[in-house]
Coordinates of C-alpha atoms in Angstrom, one line a residue:
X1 CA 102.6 103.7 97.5
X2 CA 103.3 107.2 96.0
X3 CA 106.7 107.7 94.8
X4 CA 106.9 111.8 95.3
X5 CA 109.4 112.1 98.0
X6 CA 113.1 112.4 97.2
X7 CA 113.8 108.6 98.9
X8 CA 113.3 106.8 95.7
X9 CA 112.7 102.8 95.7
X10 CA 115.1 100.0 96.4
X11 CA 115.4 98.0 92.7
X12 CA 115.8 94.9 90.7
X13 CA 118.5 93.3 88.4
X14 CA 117.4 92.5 85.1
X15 CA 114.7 93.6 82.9
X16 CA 113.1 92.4 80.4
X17 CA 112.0 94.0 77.0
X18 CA 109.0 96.1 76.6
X19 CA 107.6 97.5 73.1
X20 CA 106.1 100.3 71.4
X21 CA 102.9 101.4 71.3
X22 CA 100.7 102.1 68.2
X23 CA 102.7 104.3 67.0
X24 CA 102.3 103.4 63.2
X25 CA 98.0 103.4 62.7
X26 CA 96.4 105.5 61.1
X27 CA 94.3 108.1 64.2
X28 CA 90.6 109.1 63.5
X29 CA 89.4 111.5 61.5
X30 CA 92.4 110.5 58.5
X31 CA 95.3 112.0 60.8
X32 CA 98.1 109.8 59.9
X33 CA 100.5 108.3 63.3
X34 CA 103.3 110.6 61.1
X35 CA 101.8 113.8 62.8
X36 CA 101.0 112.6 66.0
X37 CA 104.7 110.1 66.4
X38 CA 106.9 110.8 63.8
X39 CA 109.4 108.6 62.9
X40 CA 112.9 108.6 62.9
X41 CA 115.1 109.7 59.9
X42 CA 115.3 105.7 59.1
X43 CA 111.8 105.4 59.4
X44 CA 111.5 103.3 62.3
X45 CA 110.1 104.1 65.2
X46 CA 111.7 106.2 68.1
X47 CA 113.6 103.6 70.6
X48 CA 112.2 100.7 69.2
X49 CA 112.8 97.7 70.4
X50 CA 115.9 95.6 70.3
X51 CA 114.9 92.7 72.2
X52 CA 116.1 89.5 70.8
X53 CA 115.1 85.8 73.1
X54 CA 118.0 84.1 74.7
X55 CA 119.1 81.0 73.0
X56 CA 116.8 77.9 75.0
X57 CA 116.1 74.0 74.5
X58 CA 113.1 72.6 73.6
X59 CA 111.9 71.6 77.0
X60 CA 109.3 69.2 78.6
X61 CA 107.9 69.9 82.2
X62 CA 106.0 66.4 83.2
X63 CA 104.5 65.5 86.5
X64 CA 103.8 68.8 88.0
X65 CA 100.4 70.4 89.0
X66 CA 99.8 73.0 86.5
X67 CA 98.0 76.8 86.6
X68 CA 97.6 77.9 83.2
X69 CA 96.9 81.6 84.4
X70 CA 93.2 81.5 82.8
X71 CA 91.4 79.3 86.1
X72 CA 92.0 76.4 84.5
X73 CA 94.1 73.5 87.1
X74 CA 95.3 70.4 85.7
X75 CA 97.2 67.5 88.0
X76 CA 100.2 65.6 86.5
X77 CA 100.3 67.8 84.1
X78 CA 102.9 68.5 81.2
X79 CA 103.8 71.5 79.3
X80 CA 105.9 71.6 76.2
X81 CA 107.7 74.6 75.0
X82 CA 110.5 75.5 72.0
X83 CA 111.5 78.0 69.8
X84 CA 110.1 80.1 72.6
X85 CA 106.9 79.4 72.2
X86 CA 104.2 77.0 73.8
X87 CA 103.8 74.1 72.4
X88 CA 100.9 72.2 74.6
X89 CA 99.9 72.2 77.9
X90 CA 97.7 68.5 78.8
X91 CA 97.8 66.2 80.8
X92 CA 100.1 63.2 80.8
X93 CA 99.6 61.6 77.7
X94 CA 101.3 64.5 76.3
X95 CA 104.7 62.8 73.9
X96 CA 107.6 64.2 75.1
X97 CA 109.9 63.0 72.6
X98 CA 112.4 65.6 71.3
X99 CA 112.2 67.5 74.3
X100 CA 114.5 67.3 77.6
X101 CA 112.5 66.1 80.4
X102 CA 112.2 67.8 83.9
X103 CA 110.8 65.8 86.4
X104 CA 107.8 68.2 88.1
X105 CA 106.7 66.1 90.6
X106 CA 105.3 67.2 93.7
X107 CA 105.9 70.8 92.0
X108 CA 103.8 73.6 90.7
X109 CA 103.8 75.4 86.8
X110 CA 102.7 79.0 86.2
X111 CA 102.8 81.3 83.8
X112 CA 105.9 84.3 84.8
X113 CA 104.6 86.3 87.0
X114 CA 103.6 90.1 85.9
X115 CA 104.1 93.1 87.6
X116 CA 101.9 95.9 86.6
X117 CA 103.6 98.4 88.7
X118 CA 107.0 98.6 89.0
X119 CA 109.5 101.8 89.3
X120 CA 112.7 99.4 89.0
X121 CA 115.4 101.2 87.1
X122 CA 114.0 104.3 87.6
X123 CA 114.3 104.5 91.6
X124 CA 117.1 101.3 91.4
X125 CA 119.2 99.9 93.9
X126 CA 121.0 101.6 95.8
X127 CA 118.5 104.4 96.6
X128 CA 120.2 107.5 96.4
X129 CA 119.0 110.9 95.3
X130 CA 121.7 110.6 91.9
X131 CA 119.3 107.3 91.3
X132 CA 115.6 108.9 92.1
X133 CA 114.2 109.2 88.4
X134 CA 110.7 108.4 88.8
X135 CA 109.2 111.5 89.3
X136 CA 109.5 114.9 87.1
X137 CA 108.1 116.5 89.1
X138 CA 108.6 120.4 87.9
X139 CA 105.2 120.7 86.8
X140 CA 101.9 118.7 87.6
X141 CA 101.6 117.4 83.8
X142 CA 104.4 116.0 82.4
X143 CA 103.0 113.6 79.7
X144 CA 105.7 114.4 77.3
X145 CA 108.5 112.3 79.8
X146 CA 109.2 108.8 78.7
X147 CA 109.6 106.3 81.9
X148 CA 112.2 104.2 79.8
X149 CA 114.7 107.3 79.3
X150 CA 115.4 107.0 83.1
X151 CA 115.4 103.2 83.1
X152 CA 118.7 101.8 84.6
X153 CA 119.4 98.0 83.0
X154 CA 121.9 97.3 85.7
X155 CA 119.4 98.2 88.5
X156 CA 119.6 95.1 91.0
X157 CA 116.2 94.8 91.9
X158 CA 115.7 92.9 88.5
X159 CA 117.5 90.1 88.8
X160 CA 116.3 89.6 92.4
X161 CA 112.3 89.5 90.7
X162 CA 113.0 86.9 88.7
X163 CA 114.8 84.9 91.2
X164 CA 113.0 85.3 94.0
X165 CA 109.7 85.9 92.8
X166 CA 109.5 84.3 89.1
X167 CA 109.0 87.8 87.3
X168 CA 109.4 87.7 83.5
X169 CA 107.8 90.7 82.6
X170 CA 106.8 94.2 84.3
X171 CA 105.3 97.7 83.9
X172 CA 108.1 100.7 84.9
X173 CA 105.7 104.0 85.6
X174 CA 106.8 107.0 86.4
X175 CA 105.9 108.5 89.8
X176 CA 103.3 110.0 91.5
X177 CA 103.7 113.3 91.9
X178 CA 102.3 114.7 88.8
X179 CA 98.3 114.9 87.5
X180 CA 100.3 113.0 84.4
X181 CA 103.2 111.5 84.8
X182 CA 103.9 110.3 81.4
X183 CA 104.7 107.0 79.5
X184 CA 105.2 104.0 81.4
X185 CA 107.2 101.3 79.2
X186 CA 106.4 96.8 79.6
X187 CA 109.9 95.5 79.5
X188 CA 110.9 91.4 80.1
X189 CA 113.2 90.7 83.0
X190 CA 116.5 89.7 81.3
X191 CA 119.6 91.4 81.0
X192 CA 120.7 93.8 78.7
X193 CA 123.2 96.9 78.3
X194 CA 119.9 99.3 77.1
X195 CA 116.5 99.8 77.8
X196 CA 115.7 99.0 74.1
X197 CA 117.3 95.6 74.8
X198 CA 114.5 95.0 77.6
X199 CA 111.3 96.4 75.6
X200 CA 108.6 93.9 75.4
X201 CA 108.4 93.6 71.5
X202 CA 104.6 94.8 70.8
X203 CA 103.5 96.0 74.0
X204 CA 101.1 98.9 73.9
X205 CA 102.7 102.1 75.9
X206 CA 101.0 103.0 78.7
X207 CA 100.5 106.6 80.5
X208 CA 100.6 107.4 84.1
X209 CA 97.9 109.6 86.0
X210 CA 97.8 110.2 89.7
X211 CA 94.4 112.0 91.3
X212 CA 93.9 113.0 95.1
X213 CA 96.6 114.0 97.6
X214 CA 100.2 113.4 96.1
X215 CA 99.3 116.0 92.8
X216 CA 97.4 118.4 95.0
X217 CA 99.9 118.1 98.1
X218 CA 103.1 119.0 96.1
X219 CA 102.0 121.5 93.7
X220 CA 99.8 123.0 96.4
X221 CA 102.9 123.0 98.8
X222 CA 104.5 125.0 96.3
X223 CA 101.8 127.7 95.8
X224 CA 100.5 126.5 92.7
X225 CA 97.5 124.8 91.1
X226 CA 96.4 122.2 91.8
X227 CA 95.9 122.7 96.2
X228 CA 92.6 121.0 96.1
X229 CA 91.0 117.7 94.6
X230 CA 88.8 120.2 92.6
X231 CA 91.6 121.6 91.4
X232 CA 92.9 118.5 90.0
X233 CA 90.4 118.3 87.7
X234 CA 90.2 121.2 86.4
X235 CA 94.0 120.9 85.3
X236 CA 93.1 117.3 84.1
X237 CA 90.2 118.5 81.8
X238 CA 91.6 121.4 80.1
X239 CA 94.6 119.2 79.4
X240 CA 92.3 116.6 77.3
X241 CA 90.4 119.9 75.5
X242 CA 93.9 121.0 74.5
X243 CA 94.5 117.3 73.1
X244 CA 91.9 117.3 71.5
X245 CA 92.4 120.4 69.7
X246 CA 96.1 119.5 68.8
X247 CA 96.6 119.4 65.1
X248 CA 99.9 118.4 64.8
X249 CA 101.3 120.9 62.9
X250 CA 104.3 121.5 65.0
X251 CA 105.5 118.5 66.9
X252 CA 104.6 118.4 70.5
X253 CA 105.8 115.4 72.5
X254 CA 103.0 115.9 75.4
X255 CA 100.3 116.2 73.0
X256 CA 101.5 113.3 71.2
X257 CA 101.3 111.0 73.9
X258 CA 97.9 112.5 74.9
X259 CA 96.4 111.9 71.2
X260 CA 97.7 108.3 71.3
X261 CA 95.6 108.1 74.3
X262 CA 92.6 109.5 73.2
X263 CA 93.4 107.3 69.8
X264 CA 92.9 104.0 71.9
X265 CA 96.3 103.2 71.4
X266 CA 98.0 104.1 74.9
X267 CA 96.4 102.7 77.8
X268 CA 95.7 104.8 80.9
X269 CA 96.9 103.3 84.3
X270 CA 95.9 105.9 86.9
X271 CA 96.9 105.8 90.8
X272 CA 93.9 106.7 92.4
X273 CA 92.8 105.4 96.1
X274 CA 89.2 106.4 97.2
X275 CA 86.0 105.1 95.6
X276 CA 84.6 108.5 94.9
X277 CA 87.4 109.7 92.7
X278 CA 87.8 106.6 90.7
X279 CA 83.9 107.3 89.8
X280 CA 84.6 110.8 89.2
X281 CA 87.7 110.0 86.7
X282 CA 85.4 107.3 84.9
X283 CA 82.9 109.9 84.5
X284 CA 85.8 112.1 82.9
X285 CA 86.9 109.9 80.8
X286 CA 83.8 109.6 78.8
X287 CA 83.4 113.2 79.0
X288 CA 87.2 113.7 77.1
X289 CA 86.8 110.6 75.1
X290 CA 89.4 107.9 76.7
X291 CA 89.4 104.7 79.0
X292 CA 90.5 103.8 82.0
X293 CA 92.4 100.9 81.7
X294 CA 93.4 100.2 85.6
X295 CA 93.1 101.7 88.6
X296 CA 96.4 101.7 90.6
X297 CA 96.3 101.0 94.3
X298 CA 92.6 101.4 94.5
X299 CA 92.1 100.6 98.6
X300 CA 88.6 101.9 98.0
X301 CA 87.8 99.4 94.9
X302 CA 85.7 97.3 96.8
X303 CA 82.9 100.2 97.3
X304 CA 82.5 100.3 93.5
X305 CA 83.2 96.7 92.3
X306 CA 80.2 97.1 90.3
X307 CA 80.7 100.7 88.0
X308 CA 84.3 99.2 88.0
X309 CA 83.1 95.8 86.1
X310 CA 80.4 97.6 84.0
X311 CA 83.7 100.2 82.3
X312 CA 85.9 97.4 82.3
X313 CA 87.9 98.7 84.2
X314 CA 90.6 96.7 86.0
X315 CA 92.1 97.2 89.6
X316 CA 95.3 96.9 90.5
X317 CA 96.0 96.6 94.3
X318 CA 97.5 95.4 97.2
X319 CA 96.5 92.9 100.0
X320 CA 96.7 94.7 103.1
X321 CA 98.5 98.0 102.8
X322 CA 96.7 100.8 104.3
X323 CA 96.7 103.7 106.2
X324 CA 100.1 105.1 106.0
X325 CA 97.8 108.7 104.5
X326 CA 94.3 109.8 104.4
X327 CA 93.3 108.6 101.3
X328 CA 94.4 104.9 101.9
X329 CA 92.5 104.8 105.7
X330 CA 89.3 102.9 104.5
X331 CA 92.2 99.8 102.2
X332 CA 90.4 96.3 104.4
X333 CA 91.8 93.5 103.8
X334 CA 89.1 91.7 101.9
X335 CA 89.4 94.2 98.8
X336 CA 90.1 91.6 96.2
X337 CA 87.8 89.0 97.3
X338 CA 84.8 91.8 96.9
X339 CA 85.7 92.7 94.0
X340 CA 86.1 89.4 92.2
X341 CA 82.8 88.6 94.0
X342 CA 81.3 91.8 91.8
X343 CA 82.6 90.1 89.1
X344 CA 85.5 92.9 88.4
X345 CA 89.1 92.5 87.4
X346 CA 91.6 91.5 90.1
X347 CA 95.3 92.3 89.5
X348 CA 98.0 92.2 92.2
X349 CA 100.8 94.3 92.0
X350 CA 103.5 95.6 93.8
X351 CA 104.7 99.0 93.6
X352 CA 108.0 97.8 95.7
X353 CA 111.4 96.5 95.0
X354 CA 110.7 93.7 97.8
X355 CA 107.0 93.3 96.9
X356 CA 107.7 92.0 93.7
X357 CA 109.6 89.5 94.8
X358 CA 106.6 88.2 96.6
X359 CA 103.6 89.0 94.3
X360 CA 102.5 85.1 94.6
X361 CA 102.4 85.7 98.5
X362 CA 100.5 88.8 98.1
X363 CA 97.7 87.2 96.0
X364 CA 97.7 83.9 98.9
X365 CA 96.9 86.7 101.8
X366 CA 94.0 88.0 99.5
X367 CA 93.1 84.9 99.0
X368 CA 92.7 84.3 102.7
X369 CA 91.2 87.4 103.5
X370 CA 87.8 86.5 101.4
X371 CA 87.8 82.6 102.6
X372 CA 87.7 84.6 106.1
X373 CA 84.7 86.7 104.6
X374 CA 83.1 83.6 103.6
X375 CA 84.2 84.2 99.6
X376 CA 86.4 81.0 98.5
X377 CA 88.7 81.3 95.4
X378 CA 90.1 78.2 93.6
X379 CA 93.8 78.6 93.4
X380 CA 93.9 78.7 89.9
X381 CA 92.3 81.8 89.8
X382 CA 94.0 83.3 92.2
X383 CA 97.2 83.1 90.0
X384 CA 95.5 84.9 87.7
X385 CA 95.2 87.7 89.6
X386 CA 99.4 88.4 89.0
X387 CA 99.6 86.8 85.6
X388 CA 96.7 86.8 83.1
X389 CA 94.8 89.5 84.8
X390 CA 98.5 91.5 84.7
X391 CA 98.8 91.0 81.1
X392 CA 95.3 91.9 80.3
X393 CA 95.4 95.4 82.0
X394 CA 98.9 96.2 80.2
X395 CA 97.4 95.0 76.9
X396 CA 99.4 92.0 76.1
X397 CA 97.6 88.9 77.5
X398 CA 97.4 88.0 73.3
X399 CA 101.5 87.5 74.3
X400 CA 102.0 86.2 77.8
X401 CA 100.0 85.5 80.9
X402 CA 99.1 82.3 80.4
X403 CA 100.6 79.1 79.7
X404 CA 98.6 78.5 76.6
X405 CA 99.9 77.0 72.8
X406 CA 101.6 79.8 70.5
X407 CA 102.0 81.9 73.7
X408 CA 105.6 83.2 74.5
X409 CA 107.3 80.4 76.5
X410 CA 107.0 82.6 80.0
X411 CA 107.0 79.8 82.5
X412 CA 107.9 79.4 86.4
X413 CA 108.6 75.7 88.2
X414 CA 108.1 76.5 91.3
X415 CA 109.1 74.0 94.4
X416 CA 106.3 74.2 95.8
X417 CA 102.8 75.2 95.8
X418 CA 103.2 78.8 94.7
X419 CA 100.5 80.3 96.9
X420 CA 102.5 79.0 100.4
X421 CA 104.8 81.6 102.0
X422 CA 107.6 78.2 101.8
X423 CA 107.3 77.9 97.9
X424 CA 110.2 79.9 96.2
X425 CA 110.7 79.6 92.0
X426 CA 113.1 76.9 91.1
X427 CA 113.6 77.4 87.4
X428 CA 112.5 80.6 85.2
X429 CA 112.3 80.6 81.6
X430 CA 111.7 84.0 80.1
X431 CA 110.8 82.8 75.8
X432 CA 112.1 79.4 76.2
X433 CA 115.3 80.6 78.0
X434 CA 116.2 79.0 81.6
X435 CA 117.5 82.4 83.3
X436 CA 117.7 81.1 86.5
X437 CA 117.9 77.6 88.2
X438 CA 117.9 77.6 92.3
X439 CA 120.0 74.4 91.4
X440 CA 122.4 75.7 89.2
X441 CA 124.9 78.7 91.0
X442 CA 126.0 79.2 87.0
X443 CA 122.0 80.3 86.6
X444 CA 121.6 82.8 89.0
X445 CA 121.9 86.2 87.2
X446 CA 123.8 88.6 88.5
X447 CA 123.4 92.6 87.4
X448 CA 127.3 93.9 86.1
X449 CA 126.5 96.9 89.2
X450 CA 126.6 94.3 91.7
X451 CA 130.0 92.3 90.4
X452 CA 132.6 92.8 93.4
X453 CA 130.0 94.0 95.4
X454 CA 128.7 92.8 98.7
X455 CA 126.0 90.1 98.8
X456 CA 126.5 89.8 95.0
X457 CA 123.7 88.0 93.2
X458 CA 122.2 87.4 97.1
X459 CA 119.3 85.2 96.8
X460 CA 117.4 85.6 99.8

């Protein structure tokens, strides 16, 4: 949902790390990344990560059924992981020795969920107007705002994603207000005092872009351009031709971002709702020489499943939110199950400090929506849609996504079968690390904001 008004979101806990960006290739044409990011006077790159794992055991999950993330299922299963890595995921013949056991049984193993749209820490808990920093919204391009300078770590929300919904890693974007909105930054849900301490070492920056009626309704409310649809791109074209022309002679931290872009090396996730427009932005982005990687909310996927498979393009959407404005009217429920059926990429994603908590759920009512439509999805690939396919779109499925060797050691035992709306997460490990354990009150995390609060560290 657009974030544009002043009520900002309700928020997470903890958050994970996130990385930078190509920041350090060398561009085409022989410019060099030092006139298009400069570094800073230490060389390094601007707020760099910090992240560093949590200390964890070398640990052994036998017995449960297993989703690795990429379709694959496998019964009795075992997965082996230290040093924060993957070590093997088989089945039961799998030695175990030098590991402590966990008895999965009757349980389920995923990959951490992913959340590729998140505004946690930047619309936090509790939702007050001194909290709303999503949206800079003073002008209707803003690429030169970094989503991660408004990041709060202590922000509530986080710690309730990984408890409650087995989120290790997530996507903070700014709002939707603006034509651009600016970087978004991947963090990994664990606690830290900074932002840099959250930054998902290696993960590509992304940039936010918004078409159709939040852009044109609050600039055009304002007197301004852009008032119309066609008016939104017009403002969005000249913007690229002035990328394209920028030199970087004199530093300029919008035309920076926008060169990375156009570079390959920051991915576009753009909210956009009806079919039309996300055809009409494809078509743009070949004229200005970029990619679409994912389509935000998207309620109108389903029409173009096709054109979005042929630009491989992902789409990342709800289950059944729609009509709460114009543009969302024609969302039906069986959106994901038409466009896996075309053979495009599904993601799930949440947009909401409660949905995240429940991105699993989500994905089972899509699920259901297509078996009613007479399209049935294996399980296994239906956790895909909020793990691999998550990863993918935000350019680090080489990392995370799926439970596979060398892989960080991103894992969720979950109590249950994860797609039922009576399966919670048991245990989360974010690289190895057991965060939190539903059986263990010492391993529930709890943000410093909330300490002495009411309902502090609430698990509900």
């Amino acid at each position: 949902m657009a974030r544009y008004l002043k009520t900002p979101l309700t928020a997470l806990g903890l958050i994970a790390a996130a990385a930078l960006a190509g920041c350090s290739t060398t561009g085409e044409g022989g410019e060099t990344a030092s006139t298009r990011a400069p570094t800073t006077a230490n060389g390094e790159a601007p707020y760099a990560s910090t992240y560093k794992p949590y200390p964890g055991r070398p640990t052994a999950l036998v017995g449960a059924t297993i989703y690795d993330g990429r379709g694959q299922r496998i019964d009795n299963g075992t997965v082996l992981f230290r040093d924060g890595k993957v070590v093997a995921v088989g089945d039961a013949s799998l030695a175990t020795t030098g590991y402590d056991r966990i008895d999965g049984a009757g349980k389920f193993v995923t990959p951490g969920v992913i959340d590729i749209h998140s505004h946690l820490g930047d619309y936090p808990t509790p939702s007050v107007d001194a909290h709303s920093d999503g949206n800079e919204a003073t002008s209707p391009m803003t690429p030169e705002v970094w989503a991660e300078h408004s990041v709060w770590p202590q922000d509530p929300g986080f710690t309730r994603a990984l408890a409650n919904g087995g989120v290790t890693a997530l996507q903070i974007l700014p709002g939707s207000a603006n034509l651009t909105g600016g970087r978004s930054v991947t963090l990994k849900n664990v606690s830290s005092r900074t932002v840099q301490g959250m930054k998902f070492p290696g993960a590509p920056y992304g940039m936010k872009m918004a078409c159709g009626e939040n852009p044109k309704r609050v600039y055009g409310g304002r007197g301004r351009m852009p008032s119309t649809r066609m008016g939104n791109f017009a403002v969005n074209r000249q913007m690229w031709l002035d990328a394209q022309a920028y030199d970087g002679k004199k530093r300029d931290l919008g035309k920076e971002t926008l060169k990375g872009v156009l570079d390959g090396e920051i991915l576009i996730h753009n909210h956009c709702y009806r079919a039309d427009e996300m055809a009409l932005v494809m078509d743009m982005a070949k004229e200005m020489g970029y990619k679409v990687t994912a389509f935000h909310h998207a309620v109108e996927a389903y029409k173009i499943g096709d054109l979005l498979r042929e630009n491989d393009v992902c789409s990342a959407i709800w289950a059944d939110w729609y009509g709460f404005k114009m543009e969302a009217y024609d969302g039906i429920l069986e959106n994901a199950a038409f466009l896996r059926q075309a053979g495009a990429c599904v993601v799930i994603h949440s947009d909401d400090a409660n949905g995240i908590q429940r991105l699993n759920q989500e994905a089972a009512k899509a699920q259901a929506a297509g078996r009613r439509a007479g399209i049935d999805i294996p399980d296994a690939e239906v956790v895909g849609w909020f793990t691999y396919n998550a990863a993918k779109a935000m350019g680090i499925e080489g990392m995370t996504g799926s439970l596979e060797a060398g892989k960080m050691a991103d894992v969720v035992l979950w109590n249950g079968d994860p797609l039922s709306v009576y399966s919670r997460p048991e245990k989360v490990w974010v690289d190895g690390a057991l965060l939190f354990d539903a059986m263990d009150r010492k391993r529930r995390p709890v943000s410093d904001f909330e300490l002495g609060q009411p309902g502090e560290g609430d698990v509900k």
